[in-house]
Short mmCIF file of C-alpha atoms and ligand atoms in Angstrom, two decimals:
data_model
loop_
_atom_site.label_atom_id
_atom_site.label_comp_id
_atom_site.label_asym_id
_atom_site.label_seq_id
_atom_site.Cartn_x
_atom_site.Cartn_y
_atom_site.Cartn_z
CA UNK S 1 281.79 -128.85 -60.20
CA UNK S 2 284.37 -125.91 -59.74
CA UNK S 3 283.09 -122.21 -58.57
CA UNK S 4 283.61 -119.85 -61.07
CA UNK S 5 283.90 -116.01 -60.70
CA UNK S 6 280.71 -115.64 -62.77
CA UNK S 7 278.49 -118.33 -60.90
CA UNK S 8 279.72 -115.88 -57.68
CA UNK S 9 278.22 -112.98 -59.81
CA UNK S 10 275.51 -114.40 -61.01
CA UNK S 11 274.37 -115.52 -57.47
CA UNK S 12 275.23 -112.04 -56.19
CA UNK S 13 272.95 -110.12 -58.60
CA UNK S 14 270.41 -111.98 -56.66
CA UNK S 15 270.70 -109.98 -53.43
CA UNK S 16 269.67 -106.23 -53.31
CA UNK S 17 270.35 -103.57 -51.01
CA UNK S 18 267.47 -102.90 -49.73
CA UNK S 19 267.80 -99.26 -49.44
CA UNK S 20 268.47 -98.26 -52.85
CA UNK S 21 266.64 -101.04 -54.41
CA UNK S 22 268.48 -102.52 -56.22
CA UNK S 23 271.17 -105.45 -57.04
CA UNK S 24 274.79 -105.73 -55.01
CA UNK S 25 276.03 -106.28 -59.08
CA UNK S 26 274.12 -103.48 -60.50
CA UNK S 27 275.42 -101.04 -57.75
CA UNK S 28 279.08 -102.20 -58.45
CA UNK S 29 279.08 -102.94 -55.03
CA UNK S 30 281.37 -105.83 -55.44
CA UNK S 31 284.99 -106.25 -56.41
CA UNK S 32 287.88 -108.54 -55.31
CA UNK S 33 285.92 -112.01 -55.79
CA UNK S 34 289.23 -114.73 -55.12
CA UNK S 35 287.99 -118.32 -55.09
CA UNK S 36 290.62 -121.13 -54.04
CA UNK S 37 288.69 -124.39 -54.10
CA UNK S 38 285.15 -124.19 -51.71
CA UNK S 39 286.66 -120.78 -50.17
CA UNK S 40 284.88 -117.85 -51.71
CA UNK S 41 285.84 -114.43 -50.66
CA UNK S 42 284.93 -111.04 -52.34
CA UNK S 43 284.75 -107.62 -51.29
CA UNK S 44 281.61 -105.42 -50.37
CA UNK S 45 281.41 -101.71 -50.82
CA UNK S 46 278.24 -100.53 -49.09
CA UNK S 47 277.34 -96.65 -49.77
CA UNK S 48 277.32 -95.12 -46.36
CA UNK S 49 280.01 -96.25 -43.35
CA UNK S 50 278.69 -97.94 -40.46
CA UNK S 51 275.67 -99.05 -42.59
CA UNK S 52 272.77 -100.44 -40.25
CA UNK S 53 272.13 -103.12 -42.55
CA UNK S 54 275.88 -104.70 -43.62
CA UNK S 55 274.77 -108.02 -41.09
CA UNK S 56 271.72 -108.40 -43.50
CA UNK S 57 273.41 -107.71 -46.81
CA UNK S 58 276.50 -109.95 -45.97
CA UNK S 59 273.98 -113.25 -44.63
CA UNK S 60 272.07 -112.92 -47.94
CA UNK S 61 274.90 -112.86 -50.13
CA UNK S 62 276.44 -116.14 -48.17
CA UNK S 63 272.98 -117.31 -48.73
CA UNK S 64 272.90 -116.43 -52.35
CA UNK S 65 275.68 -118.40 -52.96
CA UNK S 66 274.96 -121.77 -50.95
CA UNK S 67 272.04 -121.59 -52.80
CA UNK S 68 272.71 -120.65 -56.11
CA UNK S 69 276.03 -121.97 -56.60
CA UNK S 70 277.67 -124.85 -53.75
CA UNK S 71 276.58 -125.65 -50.58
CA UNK S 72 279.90 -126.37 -49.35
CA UNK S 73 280.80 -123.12 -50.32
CA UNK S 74 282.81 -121.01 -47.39
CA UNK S 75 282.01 -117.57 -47.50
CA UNK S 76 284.38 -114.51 -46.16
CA UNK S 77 282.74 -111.31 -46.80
CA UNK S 78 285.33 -108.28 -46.43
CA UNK S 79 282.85 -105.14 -46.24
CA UNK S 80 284.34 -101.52 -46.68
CA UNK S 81 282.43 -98.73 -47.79
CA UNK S 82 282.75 -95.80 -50.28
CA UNK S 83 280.60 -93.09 -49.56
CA UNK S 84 278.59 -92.16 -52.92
CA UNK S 85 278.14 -88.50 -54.46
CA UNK S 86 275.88 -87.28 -57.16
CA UNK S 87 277.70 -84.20 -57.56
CA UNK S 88 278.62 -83.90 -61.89
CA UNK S 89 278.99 -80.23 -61.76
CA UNK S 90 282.88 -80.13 -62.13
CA UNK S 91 283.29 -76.94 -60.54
CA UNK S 92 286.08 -76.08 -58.56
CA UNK S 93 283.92 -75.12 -55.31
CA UNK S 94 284.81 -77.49 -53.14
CA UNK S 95 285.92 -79.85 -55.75
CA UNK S 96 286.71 -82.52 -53.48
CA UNK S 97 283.84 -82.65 -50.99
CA UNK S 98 281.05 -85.16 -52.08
CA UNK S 99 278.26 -84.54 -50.13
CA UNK S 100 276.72 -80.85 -48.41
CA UNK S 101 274.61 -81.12 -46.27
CA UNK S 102 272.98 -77.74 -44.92
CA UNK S 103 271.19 -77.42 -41.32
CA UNK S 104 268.41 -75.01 -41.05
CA UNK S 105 265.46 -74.21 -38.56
CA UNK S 106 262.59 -71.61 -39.35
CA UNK S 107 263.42 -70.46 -36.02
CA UNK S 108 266.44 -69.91 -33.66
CA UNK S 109 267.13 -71.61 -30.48
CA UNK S 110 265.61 -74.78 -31.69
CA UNK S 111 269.12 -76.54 -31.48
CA UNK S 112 270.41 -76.39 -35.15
CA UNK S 113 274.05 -76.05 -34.01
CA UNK S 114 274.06 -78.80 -31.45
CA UNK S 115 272.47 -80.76 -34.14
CA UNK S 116 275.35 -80.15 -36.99
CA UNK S 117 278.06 -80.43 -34.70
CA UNK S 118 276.77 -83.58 -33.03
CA UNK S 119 275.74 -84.93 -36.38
CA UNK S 120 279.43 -83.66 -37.84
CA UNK S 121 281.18 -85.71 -35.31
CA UNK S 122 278.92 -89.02 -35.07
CA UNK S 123 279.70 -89.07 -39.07
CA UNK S 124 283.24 -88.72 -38.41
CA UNK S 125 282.84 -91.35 -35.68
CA UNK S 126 281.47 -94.02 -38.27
CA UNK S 127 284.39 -93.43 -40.08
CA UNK S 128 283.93 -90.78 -43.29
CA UNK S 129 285.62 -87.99 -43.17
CA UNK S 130 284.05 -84.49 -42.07
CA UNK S 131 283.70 -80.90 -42.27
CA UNK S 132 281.57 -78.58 -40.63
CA UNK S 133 281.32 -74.59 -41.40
CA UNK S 134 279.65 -72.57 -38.83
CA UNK S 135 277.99 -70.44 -41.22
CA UNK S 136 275.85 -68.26 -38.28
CA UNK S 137 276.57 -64.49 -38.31
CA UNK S 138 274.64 -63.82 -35.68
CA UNK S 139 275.68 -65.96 -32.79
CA UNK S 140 278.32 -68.72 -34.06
CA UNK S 141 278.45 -71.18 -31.66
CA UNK S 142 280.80 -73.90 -32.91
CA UNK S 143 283.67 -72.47 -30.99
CA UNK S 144 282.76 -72.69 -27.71
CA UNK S 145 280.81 -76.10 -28.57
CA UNK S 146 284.05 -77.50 -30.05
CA UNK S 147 286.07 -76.14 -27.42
CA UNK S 148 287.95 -74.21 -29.89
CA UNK S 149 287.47 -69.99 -28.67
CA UNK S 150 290.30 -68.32 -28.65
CA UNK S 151 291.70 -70.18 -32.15
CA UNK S 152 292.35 -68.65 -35.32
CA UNK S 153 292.97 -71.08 -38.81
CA UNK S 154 296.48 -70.60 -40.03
CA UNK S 155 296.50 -69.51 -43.63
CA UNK S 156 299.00 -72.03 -46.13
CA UNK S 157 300.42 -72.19 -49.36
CA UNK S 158 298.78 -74.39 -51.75
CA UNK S 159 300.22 -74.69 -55.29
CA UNK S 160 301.39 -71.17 -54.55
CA UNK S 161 298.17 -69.88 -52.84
CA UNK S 162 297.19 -68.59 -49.96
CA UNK S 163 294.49 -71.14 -48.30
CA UNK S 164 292.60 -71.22 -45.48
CA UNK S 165 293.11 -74.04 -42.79
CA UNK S 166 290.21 -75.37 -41.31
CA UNK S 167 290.99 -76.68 -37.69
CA UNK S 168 290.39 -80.10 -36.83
CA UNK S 169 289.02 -80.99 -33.62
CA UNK S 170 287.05 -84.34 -32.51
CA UNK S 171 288.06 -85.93 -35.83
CA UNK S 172 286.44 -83.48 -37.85
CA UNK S 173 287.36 -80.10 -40.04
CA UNK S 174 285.70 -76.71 -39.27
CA UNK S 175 285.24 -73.22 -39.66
CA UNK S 176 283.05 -70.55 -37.87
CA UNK S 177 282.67 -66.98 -38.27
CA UNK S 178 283.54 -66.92 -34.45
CA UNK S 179 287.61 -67.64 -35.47
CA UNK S 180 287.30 -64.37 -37.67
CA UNK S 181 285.76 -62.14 -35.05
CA UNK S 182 285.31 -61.88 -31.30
CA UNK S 183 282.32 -63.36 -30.02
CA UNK S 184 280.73 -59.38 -29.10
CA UNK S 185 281.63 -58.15 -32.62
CA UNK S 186 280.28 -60.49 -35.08
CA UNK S 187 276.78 -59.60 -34.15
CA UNK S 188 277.89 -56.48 -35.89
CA UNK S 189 279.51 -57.87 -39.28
CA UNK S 190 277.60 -56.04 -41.87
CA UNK S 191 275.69 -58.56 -43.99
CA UNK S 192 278.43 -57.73 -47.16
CA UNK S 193 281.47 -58.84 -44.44
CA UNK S 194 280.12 -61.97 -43.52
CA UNK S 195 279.04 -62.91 -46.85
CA UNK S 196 282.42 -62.25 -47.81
CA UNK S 197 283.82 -64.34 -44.87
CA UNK S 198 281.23 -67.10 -45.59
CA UNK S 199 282.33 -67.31 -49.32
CA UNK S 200 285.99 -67.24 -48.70
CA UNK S 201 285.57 -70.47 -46.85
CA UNK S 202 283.88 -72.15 -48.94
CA UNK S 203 286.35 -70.88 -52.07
CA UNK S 204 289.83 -70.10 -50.32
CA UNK S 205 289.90 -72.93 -47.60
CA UNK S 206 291.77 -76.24 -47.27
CA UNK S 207 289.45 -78.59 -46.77
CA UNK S 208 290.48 -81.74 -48.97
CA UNK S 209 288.83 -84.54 -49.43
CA UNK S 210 285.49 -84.74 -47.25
CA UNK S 211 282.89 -87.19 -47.32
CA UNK S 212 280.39 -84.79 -45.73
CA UNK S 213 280.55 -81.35 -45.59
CA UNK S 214 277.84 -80.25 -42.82
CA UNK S 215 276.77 -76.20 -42.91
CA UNK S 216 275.18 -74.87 -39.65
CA UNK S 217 272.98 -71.86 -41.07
CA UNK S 218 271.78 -68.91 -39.19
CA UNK S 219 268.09 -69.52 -38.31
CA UNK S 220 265.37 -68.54 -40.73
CA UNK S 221 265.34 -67.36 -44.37
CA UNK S 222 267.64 -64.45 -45.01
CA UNK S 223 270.82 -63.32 -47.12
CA UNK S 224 272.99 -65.69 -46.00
CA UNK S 225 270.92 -68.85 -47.24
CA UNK S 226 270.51 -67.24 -50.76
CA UNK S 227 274.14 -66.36 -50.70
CA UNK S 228 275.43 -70.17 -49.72
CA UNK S 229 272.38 -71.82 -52.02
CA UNK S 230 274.04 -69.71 -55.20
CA UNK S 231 277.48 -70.53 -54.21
CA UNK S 232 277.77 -74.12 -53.36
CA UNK S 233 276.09 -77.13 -54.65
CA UNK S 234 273.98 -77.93 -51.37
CA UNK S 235 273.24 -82.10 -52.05
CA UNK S 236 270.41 -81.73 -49.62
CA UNK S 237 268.96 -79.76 -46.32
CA UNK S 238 267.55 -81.11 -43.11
CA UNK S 239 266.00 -78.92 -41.15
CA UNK S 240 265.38 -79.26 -37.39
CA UNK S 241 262.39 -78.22 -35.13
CA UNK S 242 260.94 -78.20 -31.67
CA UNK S 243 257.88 -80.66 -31.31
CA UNK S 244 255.21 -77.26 -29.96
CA UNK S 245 252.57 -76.82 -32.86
CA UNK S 246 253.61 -72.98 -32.98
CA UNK S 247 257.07 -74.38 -34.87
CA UNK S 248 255.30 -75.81 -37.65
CA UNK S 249 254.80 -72.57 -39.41
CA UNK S 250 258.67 -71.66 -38.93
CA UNK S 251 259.29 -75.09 -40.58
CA UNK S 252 256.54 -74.29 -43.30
CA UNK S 253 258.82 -71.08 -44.55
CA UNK S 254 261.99 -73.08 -44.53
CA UNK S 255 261.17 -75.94 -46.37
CA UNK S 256 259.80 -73.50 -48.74
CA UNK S 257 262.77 -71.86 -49.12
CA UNK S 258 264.73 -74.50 -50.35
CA UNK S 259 262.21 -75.02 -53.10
CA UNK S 260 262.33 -71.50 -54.15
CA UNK S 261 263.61 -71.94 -57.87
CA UNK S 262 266.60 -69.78 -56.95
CA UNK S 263 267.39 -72.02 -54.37
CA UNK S 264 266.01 -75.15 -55.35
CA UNK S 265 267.69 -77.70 -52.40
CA UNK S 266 266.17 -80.77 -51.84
CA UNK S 267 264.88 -81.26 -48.22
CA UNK S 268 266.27 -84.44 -46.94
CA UNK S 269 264.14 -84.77 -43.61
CA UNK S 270 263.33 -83.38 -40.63
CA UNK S 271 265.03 -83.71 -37.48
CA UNK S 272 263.03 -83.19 -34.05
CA UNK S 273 265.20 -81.59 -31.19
CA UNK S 274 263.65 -81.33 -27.36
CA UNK S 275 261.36 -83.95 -28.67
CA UNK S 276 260.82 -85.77 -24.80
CA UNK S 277 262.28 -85.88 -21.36
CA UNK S 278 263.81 -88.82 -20.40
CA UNK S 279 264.89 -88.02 -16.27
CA UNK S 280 268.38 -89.61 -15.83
CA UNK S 281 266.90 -91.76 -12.93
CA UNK S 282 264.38 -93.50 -15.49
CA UNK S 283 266.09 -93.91 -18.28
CA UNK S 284 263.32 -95.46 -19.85
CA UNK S 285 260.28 -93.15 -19.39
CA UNK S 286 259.64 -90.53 -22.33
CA UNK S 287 258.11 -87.25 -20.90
CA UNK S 288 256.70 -85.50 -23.72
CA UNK S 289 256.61 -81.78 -22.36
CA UNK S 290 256.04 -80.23 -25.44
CA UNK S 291 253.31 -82.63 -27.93
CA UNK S 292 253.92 -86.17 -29.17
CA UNK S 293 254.48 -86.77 -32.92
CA UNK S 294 254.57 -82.89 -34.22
CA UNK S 295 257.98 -84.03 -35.77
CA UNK S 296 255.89 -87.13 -37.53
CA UNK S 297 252.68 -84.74 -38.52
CA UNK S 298 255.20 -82.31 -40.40
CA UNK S 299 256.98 -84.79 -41.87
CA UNK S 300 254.20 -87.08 -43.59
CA UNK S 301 252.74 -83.59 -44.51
CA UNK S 302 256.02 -82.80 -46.68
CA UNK S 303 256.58 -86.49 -47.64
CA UNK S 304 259.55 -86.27 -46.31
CA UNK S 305 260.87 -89.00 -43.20
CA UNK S 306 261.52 -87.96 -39.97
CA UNK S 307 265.27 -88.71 -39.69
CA UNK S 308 265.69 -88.66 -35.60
CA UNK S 309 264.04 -87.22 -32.45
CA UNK S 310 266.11 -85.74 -29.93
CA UNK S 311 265.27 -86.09 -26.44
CA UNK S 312 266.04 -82.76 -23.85
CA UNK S 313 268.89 -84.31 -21.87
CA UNK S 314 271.48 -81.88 -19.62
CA UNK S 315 274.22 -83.87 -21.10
CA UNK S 316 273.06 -82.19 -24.52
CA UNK S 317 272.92 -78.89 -23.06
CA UNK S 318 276.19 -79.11 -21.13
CA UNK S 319 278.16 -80.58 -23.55
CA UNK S 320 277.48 -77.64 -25.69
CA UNK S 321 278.53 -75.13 -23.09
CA UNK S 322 281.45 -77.39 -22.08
CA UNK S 323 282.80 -77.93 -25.40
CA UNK S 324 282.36 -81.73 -25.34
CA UNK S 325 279.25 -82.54 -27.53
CA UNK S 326 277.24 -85.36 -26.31
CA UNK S 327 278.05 -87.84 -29.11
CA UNK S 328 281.23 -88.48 -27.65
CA UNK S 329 279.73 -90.02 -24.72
CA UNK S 330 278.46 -93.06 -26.74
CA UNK S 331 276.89 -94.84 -23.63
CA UNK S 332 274.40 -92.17 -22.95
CA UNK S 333 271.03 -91.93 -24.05
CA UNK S 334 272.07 -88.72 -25.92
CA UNK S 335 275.11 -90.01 -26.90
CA UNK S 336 273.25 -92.89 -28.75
CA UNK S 337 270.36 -90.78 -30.15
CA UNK S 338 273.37 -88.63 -32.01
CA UNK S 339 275.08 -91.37 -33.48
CA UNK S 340 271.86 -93.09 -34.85
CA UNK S 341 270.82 -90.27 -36.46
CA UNK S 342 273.93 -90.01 -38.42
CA UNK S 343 273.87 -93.06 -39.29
CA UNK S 344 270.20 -92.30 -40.53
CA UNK S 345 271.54 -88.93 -42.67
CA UNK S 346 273.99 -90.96 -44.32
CA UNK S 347 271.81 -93.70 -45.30
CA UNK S 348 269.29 -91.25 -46.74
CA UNK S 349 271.82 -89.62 -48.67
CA UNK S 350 272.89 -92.38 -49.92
CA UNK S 351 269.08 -93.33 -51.44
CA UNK S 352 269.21 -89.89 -52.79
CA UNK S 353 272.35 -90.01 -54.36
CA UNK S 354 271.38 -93.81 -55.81
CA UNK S 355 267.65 -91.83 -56.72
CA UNK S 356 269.30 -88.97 -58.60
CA UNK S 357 271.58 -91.41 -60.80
CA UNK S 358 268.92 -93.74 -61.67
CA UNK S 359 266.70 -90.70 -63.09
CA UNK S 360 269.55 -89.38 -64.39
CA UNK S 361 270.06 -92.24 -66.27
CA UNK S 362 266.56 -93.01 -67.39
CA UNK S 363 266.06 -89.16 -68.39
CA UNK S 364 269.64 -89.75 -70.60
CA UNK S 365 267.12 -92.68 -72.41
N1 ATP E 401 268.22 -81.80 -26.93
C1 ATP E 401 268.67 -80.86 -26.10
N2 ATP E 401 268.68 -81.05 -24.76
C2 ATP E 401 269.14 -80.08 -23.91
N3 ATP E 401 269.61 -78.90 -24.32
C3 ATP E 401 269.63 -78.65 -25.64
C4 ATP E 401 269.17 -79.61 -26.60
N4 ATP E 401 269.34 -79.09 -27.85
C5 ATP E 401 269.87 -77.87 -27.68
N5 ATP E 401 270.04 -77.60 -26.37
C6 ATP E 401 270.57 -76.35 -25.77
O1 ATP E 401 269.73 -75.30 -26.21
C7 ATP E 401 270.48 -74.13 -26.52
C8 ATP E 401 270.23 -73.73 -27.98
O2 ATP E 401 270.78 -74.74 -28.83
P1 ATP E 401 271.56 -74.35 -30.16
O3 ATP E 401 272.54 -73.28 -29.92
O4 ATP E 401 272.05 -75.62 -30.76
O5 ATP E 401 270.34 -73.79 -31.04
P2 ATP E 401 270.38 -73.05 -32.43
O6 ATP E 401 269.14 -73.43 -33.16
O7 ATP E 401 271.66 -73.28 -33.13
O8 ATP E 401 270.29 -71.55 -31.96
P3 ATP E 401 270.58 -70.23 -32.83
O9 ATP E 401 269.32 -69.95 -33.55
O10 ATP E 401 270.90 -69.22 -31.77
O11 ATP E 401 271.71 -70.52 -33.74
C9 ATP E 401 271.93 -74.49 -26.21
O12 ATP E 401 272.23 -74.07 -24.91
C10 ATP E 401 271.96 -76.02 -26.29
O13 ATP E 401 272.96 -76.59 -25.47
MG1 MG E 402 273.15 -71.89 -33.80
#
């Protein structure tokens, strides 16, 4: 008996992704299906790039179909991704960027910045393309950990308008307050100036097409958040803490804040920073200098997953100073802690995105 395109389909609908739940079919996850005699090759379009999972997904579709259809059957698997959205606002703020993803603390110094720039570039790394706005009036620290002071964006004409250039460094887009100002006078922006600054990036910049668009926010709960939350569809938040007990409260006021109506961001996980100290002569031992599992406590308490733990490493620490963030040393420890927790951000996303059209859809019923 021949293989036909819809046996292929039919077997297909039989595997799910096991993230989102649901069928490879259902997801239009599949395209491309060419069959020339027991050869059987089709295309798969996973959600996120560098999935975790694409080994699993691809054996159980050639399983799927030496089982449902021929056991002769020679399977080639071609899998590319398309990273998903759920924005349906049809604005024109940042019309082309399908995910934002904001990075707050309830407190500063907890390592917010080294986490979105880190997190910017592993993205970028797995192959979507990335942005990253340094959105910190008070101390914007992308320049220097970017290796980008001194730099100013050139402004170009698009369509016959002036627009804002982000600069692209380490494969990634970005802005920062810090290419407006010098690094002693943004401290004293007033709040109107920087919102101003803040907005014209997000409305008068250049930034394309983006798969992620990743917003490193002052600490805390002020202005600027309110400002950004009104401005630009935010898809989701993670906020990042230290492991001490005395954090939790800090995390406490900004998870509320993105569930202030006004505001009303979805909180996509927490990340713990400084969570252990691993010394570079034992590799393997965990030193837990500040508490083991505060991270975990918070977030079970919030139903929300922990999306990474950080450990305190001086490659961390001087890669920010230096201007060459850790993740682009992939065989460190810190290196590989980076570029599994973007793989983690963009695989929750993706669940969210898949979450928000299926109760789109059943609330359309
Ligand atoms: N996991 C880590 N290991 C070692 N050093 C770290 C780690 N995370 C952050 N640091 C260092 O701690 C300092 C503070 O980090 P960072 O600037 O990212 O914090 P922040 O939350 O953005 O601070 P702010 O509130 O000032 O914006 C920096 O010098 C950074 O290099
Ligand atoms: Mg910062």
């Amino acid at each position: 008996m021949s293989i036909t395109k819809a046996a292929i389909i039919n077997a297909l609908s039989y595997v799910d992704d096991p993230d989102l739940g649901k069928d490879l079919v259902t997801l239009n996850m599949v395209d491309n299906i060419h069959i020339d005699g027991n050869k059987v090759s089709f295309r798969l379009i996973l959600t996120t790039p560098a999935c975790p999972l694409k080994e699993q997904i691809k054996n159980a579709c050639i399983t799927a179909i030496r089982h449902f259809v021929s056991k002769e059957a020679e399977v080639h698997v071609d899998i590319t991704s398309r990273v998903t959205t759920h924005r349906q606002d049809g604005s024109n703020i940042l019309p082309g960027v399908k995910n934002i993803v904001a990075v707050a603390s309830g407190k500063g110094g907890v390592g917010k910045s080294t986490v979105s720039v880190n997190l910017a570039i592993g993205l970028a790394k797995n192959g979507a393309k990335v942005g990253l706005i340094d959105a910190d009036i008070y101390g914007p620290s992308v320049p220097v950990m970017m290796s980008l002071r001194q730099k100013r964006p050139h402004v170009i004409q698009v369509n016959g308008q002036n627009k804002i250039e982000p600069i692209e460094q380490y494969g990634i887009k970005t802005l920062s307050i810090g290419f407006l100002a010098e690094e002693t006078q943004a401290i004293v922006w007033r709040g109107p100036m920087v919102s101003s600054a803040l907005r014209q990036f997000i409305t008068d910049a250049e930034w394309g097409e983006l798969d992620y668009l990743v917003i490193d926010l002052p600490p805390g709960t002020g202005d600027v958040h309110l400002t950004l939350a009104q401005l630009v569809p935010i898809t989701a938040a993670v906020v990042v803490t230290t492991p001490q007990e005395v954090a939790k409260a800090d995390v406490v006021r900004s998870i509320g804040m993105f569930q202030l109506p006004q505001i009303n961001v979805p909180v996509l996980g927490i990340i713990e920073n400084m969570s252990y100290f691993s010394p570079p002569e034992l590799p393997d031992k965990k030193y837990y200098l500040f508490g083991k599992g505060g991270g975990q406590a918070l977030a079970e308490s919030f139903h929300v997953p922990l999306l990474g733990q950080i450990p305190i490493v001086e490659d961390i620490r001087k890669g920010g100073d230096e201007g060459m963030p850790a993740v682009l040393l992939p065989d460190s420890p810190a290196g590989k802690e980076f570029a599994f927790l973007a793989q983690t951000v963009a695989r929750y996303i993706a669940i969210a995105n898949a979450n928000v059209q299926t109760s789109k859809t059943l609330s359309a019923q």
